[in-house]
CSV table of C-alpha atoms and ligand atoms in Angstrom, one decimal:
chain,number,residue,atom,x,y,z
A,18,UNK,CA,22.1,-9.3,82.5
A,19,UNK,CA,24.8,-9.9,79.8
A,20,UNK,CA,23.7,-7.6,77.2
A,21,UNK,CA,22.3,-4.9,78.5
A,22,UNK,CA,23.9,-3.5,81.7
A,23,UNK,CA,20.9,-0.1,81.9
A,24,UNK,CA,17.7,0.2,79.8
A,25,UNK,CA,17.3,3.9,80.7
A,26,UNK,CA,18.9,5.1,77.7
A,27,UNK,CA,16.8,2.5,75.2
A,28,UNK,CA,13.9,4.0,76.2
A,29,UNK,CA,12.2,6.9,74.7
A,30,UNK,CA,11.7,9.4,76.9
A,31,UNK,CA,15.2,9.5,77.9
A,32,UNK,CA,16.9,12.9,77.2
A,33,UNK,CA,20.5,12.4,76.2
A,34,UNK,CA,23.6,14.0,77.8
A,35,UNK,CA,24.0,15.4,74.4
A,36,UNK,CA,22.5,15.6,71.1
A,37,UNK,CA,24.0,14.5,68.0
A,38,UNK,CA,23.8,16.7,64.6
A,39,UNK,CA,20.8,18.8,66.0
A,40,UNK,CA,23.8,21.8,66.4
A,41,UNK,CA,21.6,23.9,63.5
A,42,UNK,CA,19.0,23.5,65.2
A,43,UNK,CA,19.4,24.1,68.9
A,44,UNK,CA,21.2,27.9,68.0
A,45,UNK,CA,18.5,28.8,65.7
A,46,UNK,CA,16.0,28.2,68.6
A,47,UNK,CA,18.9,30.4,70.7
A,48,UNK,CA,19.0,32.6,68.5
A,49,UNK,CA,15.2,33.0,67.3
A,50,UNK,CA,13.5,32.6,70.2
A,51,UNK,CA,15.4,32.4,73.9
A,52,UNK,CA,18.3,35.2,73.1
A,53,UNK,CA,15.3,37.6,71.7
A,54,UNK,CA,13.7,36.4,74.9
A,55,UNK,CA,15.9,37.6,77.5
A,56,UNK,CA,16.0,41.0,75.9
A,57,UNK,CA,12.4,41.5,76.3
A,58,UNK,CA,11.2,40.3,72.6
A,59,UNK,CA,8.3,37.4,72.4
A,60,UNK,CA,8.9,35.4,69.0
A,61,UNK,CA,6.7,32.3,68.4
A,62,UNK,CA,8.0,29.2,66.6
A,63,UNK,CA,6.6,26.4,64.7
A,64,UNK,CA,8.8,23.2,64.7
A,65,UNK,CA,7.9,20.9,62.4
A,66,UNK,CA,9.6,17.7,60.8
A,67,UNK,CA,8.9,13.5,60.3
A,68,UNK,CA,8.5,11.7,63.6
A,69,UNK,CA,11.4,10.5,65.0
A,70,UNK,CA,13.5,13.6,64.0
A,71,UNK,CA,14.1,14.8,67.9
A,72,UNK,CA,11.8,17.8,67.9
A,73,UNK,CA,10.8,16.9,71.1
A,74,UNK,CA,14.0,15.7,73.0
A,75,UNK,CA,15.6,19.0,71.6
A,76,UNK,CA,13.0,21.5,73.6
A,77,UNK,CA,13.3,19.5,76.2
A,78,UNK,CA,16.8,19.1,76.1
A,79,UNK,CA,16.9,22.9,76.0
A,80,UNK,CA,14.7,22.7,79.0
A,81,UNK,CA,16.8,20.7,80.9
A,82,UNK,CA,19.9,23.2,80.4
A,83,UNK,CA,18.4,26.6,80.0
A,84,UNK,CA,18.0,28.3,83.2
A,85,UNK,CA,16.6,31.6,82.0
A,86,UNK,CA,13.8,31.8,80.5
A,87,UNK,CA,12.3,29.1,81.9
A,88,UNK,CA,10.6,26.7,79.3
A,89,UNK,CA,8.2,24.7,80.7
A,90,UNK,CA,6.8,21.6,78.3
A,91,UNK,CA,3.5,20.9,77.8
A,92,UNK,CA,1.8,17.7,75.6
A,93,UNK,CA,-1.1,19.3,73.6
A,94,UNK,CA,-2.5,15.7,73.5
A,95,UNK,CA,-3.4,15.6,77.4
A,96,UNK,CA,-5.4,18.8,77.1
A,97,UNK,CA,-8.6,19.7,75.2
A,98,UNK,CA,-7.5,23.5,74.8
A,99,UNK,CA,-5.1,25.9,75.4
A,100,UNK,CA,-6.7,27.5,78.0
A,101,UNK,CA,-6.1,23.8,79.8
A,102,UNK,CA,-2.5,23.8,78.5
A,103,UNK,CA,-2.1,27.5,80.3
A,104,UNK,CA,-3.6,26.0,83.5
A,105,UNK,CA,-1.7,23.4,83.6
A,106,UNK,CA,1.6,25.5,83.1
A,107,UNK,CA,0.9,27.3,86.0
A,108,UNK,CA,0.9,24.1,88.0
A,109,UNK,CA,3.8,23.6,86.8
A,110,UNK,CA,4.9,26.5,88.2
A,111,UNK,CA,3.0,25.9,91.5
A,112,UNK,CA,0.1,27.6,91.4
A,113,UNK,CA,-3.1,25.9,91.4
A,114,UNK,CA,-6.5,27.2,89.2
A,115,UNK,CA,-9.1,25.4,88.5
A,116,UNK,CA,-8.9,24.8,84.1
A,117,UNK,CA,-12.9,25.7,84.0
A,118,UNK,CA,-14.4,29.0,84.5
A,119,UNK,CA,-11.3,30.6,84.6
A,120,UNK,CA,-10.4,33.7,82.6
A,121,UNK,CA,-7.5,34.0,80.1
A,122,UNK,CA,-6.9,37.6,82.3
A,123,UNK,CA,-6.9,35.3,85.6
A,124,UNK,CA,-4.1,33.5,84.1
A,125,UNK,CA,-1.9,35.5,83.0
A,126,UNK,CA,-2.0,37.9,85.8
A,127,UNK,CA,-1.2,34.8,88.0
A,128,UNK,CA,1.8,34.2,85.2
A,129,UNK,CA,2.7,38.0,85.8
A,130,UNK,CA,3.0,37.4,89.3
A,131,UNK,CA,4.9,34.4,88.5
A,132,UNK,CA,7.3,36.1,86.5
A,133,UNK,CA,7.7,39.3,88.3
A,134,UNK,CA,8.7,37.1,91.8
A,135,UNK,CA,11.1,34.9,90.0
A,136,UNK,CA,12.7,37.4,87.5
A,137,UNK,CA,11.7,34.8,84.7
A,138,UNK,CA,10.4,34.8,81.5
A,139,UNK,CA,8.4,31.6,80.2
A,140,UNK,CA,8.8,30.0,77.2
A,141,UNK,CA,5.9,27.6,76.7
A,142,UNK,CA,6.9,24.4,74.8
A,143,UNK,CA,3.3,22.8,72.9
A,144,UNK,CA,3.9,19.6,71.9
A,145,UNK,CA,1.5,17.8,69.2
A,146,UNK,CA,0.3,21.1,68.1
A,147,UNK,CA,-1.0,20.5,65.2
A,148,UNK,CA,-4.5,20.3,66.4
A,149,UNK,CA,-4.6,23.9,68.4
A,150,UNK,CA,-4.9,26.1,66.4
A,151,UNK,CA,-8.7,25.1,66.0
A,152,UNK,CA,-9.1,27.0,69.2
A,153,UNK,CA,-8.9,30.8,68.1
A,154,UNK,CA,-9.6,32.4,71.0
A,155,UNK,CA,-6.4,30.6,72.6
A,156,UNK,CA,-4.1,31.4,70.0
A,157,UNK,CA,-5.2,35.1,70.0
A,158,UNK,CA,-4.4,35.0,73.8
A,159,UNK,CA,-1.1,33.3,73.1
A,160,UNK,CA,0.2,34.9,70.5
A,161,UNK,CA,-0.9,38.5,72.1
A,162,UNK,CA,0.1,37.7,75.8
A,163,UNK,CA,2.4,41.0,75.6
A,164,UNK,CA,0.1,43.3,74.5
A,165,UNK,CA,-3.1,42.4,76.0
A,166,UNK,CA,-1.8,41.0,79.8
A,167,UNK,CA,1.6,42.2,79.7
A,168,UNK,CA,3.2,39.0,80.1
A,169,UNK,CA,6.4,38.0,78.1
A,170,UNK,CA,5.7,34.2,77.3
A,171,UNK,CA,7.6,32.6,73.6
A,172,UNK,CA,5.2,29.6,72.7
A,173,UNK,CA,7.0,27.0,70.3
A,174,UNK,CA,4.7,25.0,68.8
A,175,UNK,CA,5.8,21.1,67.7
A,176,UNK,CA,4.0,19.6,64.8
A,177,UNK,CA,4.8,17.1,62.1
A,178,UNK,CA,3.9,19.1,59.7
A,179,UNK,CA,4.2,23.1,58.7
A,180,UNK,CA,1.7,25.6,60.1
A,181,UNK,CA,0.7,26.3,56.1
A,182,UNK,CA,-0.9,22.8,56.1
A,183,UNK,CA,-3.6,23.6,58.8
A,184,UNK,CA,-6.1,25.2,56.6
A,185,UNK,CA,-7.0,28.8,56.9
A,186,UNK,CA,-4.1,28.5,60.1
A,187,UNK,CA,-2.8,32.0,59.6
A,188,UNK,CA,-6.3,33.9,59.8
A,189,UNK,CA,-7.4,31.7,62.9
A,190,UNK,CA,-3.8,32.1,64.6
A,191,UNK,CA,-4.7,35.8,64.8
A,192,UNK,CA,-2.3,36.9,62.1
A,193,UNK,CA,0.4,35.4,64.7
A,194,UNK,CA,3.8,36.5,63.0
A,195,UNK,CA,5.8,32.8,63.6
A,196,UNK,CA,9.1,31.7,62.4
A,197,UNK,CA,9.4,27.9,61.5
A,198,UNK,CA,12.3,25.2,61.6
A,199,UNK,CA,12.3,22.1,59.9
A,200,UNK,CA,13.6,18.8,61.5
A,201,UNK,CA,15.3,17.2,58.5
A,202,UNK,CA,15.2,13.6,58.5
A,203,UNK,CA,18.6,11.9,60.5
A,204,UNK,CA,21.5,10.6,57.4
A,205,UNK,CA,22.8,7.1,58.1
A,206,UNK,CA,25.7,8.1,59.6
A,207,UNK,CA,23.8,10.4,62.0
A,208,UNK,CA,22.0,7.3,63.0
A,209,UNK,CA,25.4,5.4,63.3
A,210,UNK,CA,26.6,7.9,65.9
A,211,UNK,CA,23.3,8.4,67.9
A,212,UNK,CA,23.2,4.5,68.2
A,213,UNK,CA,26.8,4.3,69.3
A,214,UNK,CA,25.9,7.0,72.0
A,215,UNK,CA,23.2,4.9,73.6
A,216,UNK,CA,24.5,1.3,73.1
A,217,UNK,CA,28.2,2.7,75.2
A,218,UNK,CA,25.6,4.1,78.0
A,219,UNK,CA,23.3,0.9,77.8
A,220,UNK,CA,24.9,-2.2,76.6
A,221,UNK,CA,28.0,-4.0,78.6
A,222,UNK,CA,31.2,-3.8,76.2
A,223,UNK,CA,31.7,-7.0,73.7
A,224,UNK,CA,27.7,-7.4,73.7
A,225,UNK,CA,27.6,-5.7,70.1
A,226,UNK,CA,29.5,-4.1,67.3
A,227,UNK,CA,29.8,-1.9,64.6
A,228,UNK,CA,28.8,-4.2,62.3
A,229,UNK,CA,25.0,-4.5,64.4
A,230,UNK,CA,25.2,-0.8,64.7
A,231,UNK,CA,25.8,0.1,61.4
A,232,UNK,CA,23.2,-2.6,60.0
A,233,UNK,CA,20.6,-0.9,62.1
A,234,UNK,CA,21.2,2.7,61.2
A,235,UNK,CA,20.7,1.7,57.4
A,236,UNK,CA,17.1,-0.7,58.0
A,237,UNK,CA,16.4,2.8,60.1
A,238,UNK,CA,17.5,5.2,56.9
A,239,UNK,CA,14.2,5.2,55.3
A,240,UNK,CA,12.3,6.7,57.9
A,241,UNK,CA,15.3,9.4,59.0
A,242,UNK,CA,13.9,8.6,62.4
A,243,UNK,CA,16.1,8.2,65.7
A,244,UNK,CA,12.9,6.7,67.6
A,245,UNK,CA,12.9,3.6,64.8
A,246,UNK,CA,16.7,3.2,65.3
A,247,UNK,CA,16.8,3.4,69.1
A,248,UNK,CA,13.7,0.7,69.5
A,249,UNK,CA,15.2,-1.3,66.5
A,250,UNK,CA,18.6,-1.3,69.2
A,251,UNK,CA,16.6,-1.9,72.5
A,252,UNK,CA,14.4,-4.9,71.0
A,253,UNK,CA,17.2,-6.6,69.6
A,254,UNK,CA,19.0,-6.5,72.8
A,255,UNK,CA,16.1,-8.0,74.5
A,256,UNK,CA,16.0,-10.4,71.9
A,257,UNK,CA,19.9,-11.8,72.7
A,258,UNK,CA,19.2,-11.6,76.1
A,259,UNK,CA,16.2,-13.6,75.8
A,260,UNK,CA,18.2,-16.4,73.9
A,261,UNK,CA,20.8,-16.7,76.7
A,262,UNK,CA,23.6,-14.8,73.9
A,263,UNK,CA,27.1,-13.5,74.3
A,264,UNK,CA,26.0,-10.6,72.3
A,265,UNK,CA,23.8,-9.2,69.6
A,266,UNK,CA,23.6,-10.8,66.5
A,267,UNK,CA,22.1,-9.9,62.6
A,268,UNK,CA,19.7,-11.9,63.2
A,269,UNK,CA,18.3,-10.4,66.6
A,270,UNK,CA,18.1,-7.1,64.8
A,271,UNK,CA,16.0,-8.9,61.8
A,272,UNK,CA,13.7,-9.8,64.6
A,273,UNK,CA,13.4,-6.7,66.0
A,274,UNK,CA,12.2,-4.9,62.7
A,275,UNK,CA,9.8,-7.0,62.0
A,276,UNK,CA,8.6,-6.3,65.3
A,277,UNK,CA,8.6,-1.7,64.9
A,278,UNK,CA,5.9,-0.1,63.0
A,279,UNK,CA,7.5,2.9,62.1
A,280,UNK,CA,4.2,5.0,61.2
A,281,UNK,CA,1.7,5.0,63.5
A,282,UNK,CA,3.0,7.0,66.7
A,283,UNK,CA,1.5,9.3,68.7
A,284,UNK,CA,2.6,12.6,66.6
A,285,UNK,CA,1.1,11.0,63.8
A,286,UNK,CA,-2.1,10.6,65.7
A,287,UNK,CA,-2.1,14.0,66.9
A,288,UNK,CA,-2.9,14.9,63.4
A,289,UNK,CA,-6.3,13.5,63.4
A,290,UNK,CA,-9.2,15.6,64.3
A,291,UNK,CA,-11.8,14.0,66.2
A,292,UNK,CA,-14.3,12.9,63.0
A,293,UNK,CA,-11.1,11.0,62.0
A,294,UNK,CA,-10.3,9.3,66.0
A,295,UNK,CA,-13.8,8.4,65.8
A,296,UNK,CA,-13.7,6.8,62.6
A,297,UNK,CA,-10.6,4.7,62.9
A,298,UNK,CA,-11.9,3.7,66.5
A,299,UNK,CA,-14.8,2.0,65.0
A,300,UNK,CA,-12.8,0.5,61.7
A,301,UNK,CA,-10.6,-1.1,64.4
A,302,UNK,CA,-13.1,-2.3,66.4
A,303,UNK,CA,-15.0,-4.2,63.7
A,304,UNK,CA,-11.6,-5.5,62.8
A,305,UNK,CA,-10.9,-7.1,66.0
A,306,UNK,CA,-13.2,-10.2,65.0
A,307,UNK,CA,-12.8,-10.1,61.2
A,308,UNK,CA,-10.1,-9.4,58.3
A,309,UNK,CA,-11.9,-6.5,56.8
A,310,UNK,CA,-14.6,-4.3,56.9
A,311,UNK,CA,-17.0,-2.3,54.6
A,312,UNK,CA,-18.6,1.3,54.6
A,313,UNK,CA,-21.7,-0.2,55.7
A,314,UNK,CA,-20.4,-1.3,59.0
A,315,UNK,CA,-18.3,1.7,59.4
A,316,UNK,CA,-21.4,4.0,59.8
A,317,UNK,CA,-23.5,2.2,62.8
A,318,UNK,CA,-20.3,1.2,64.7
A,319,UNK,CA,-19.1,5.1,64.4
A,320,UNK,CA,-22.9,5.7,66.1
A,321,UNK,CA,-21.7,3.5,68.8
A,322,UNK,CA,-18.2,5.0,69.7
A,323,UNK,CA,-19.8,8.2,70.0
A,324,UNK,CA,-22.2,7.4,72.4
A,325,UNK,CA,-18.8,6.3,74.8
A,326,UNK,CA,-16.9,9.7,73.2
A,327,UNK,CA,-19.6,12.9,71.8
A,328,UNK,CA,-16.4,14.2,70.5
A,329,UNK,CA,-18.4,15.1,67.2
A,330,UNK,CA,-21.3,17.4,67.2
A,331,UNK,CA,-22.1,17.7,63.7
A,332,UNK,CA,-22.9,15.1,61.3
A,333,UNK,CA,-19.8,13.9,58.4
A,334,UNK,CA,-19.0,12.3,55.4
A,335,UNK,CA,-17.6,8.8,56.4
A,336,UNK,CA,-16.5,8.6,52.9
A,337,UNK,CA,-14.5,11.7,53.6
A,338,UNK,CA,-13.0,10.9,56.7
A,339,UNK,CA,-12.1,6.9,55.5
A,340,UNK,CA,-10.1,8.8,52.7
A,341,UNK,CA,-7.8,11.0,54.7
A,342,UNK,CA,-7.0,7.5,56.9
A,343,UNK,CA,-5.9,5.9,53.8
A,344,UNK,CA,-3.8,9.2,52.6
A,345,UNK,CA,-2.3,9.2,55.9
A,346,UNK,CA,-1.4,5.2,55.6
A,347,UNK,CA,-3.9,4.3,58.9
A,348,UNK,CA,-6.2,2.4,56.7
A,349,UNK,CA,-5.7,0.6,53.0
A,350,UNK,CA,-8.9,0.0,50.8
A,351,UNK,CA,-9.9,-1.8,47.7
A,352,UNK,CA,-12.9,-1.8,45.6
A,353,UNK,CA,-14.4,-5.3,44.8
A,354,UNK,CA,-17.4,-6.5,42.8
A,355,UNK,CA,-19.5,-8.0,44.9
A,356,UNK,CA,-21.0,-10.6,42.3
A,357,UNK,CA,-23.0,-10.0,39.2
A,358,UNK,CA,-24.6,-7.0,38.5
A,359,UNK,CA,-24.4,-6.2,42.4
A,360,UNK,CA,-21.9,-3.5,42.2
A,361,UNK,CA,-19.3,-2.7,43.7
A,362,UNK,CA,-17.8,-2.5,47.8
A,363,UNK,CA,-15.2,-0.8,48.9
A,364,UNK,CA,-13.4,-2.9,51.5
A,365,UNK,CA,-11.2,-1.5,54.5
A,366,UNK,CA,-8.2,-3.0,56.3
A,367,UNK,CA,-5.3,-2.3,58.8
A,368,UNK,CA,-2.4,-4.7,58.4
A,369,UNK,CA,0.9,-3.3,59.9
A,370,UNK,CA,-0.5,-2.9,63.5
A,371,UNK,CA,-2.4,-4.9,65.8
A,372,UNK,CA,-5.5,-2.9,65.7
A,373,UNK,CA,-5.8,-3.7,69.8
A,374,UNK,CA,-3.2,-1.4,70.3
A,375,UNK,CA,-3.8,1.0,67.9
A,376,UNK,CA,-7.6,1.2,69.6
A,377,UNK,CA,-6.5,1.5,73.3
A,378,UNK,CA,-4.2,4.8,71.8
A,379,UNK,CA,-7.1,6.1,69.9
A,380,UNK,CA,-9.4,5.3,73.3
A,381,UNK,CA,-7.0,7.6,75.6
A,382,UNK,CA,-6.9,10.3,73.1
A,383,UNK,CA,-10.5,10.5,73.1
A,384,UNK,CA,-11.4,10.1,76.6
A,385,UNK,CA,-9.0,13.2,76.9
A,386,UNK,CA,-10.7,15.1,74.5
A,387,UNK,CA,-13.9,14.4,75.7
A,388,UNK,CA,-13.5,14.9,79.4
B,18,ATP,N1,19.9,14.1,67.8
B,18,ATP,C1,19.6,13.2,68.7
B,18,ATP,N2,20.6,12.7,69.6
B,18,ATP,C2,20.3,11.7,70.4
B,18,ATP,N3,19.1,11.2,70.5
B,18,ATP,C3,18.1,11.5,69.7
B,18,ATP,C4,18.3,12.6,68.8
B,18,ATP,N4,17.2,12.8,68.1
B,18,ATP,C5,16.3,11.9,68.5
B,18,ATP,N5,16.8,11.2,69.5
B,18,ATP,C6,16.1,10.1,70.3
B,18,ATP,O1,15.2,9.5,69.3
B,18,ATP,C7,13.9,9.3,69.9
B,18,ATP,C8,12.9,10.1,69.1
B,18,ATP,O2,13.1,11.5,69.2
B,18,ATP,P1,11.9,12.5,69.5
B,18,ATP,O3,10.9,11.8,70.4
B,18,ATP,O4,12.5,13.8,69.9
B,18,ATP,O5,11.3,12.6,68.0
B,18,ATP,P2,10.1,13.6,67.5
B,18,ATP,O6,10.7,14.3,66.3
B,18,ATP,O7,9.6,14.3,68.6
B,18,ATP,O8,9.1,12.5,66.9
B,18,ATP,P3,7.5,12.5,66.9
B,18,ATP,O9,7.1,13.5,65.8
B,18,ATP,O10,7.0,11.1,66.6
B,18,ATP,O11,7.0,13.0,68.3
B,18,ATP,C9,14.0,9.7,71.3
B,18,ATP,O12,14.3,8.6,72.1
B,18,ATP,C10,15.2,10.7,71.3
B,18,ATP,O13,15.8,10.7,72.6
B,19,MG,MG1,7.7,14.3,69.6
């Protein structure tokens, strides 16, 4: 290929050699959580910051080069609770229980054992938190692993947004004591020099410039985000390969954003609790055949995604949930009059994504959940 000589670095679950301005960061995590760590302290973190902002290539970055404790990273998204997340771990680790009808005590006396053969401590990385700490009787086991099983295990929770946000959060965590650490949003120039880091590893020399480098790290400025920058980079290489080019040009990168949505990724779904999945499932659905959609199509179509996923045991206010899709920019709305004396409809769309793709993300996320 002329332009791109490997794609491993373009692609997102790559973890870099190094990172770039995340210095802050990585030694207050040293500092907070993995020094404390090997001297025998347990101290549980909330990271939190936009999406793109490396939270999750930094853990596992720090997994990838910290020996001892060993941090083991777990998605939050592939597991309905954390007792599943725990058993999981410990697969991880090599040691096989069964997730159901197993006792928080079973598992961490087999993470004991684990720990007392290797010499180890764990750190336990949850990624996509934000939905966890609806299950209570995990985060009282987490947070109090120590005390009650004698284990020493530092969780560090990942979330877009800060723990404050999740109502009522610090009574249902257990009183867990938690430090945070923001992931600010990436500067221009920080975008500049992330991009010039993958394009030397992934792109043959002469098949770009600073110019395409620079351009990109300003379209990607708005959104502070790394992931829009780096897919911005890797479509528009794909794009000059695909015409036949000597190298990348404005206009492939103009391409190429048109082609991102920057909002809706998987973090930003991982907010959603199930009454919201469910609802957005069903808005996209109807949308597949038409341009819009109304409340009164929203409620039987809901009926029918639940008989494929009983995430939802309780009965809710549509109106409720449709209103937290718009705040969170899944959905727009507008009212209209629907002819004389008629009233009004409110009227529901989805224009930045295909909603094909959004539905087949929103259809894994709820098979998980209801498995
Ligand atoms: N400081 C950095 N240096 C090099 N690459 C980075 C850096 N920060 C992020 N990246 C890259 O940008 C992409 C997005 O980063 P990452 O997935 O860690 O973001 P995130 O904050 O976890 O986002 P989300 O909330 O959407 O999960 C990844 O491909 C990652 O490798
Ligand atoms: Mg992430």
């Amino acid at each position: 290929m002329r332009i791109i000589r490997d794609t491993d670095p373009l692609d997102s679950s790559f973890i870099p050699d190094r990172l770039i301005a995340r210095e802050r960061e990585l030694s207050i995590i040293k500092e907070n959580v993995i020094n404390p760590l090997r001297e025998g302290i347990t101290s549980p973190l909330w990271v939190y910051g936009y999406p793109g902002v490396g939270k999750t290539v930094t853990l596992k970055f720090l997994q990838k080069t910290v020996k001892s404790p060993r941090i083991i990273y777990e998605n939050a998204l592939s597991h309905g609770s954390i007792r599943a997340i725990l058993t999981s771990m410990l697969s991880q680790l090599g040691r096989f229980i069964p997730p159901s009808g197993t006792t928080y005590k079973q598992i961490f006396t087999a993470l004991r054992d684990l720990s007392a053969k290797s010499g180890t401590d764990f750190i336990l990385v949850l990624d996509e938190a934000s939905q966890l700490y609806r299950d209570m009787e995990g985060m009282y086991n987490l947070s109090r692993a120590g005390e009650i099983h004698g284990v020493l295990l530092s969780p560090i929770f990942i979330s877009i947004d800060p723990p404050e946000v999740y109502s009522s959060f610090r009574e249902r965590a257990g009183a867990m004591r938690m430090s945070t650490l923001k992931f600010n949003k990436y500067s221009s120039d920080e975008l500049y020099f992330i991009l010039k880091d993958r394009s030397e590893s992934a792109l043959n020399d002469g098949a770009y410039d600073d110019t395409i480098l620079h351009y990109i790290a300003e379209t990607s400025e708005p959104y502070g985000s790394a992931r829009v920058a780096i897919e911005t980079l890797q479509k528009a290489a794909f794009m000059a390969e695909y015409r036949n080019a000597e190298s990348i040009e404005i206009e492939d990168v103009r391409g190429a954003v048109s082609l991102i949505d920057p909002y809706i990724t998987e973090s930003k779904l991982a907010e959603l609790n199930a009454k919201d999945l469910v609802t957005l499932l069903a808005v996209c659905r109807l949308l597949r055949v038409s341009v819009s959609t109304d409340m009164k199509h929203i409620v039987p179509e809901i009926r029918s995604v639940m008989e494929a996923y009983p995430v939802v045991r309780n009965e809710f206010r549509v109106y409720d949930t449709v209103r937290r899709l718009e705040r969170a920019g899944f959905v727009t709305s507008h009212v209209i009059g629907r002819g004389d004396r008629k009233g009004v409809s409110k009227v529901i769309q989805i224009n930045d994504i295909p909603v094909s793709i959004l539905s087949q993300k929103i259809e894994s996320i709820l098979s998980r959940m209801s498995a």
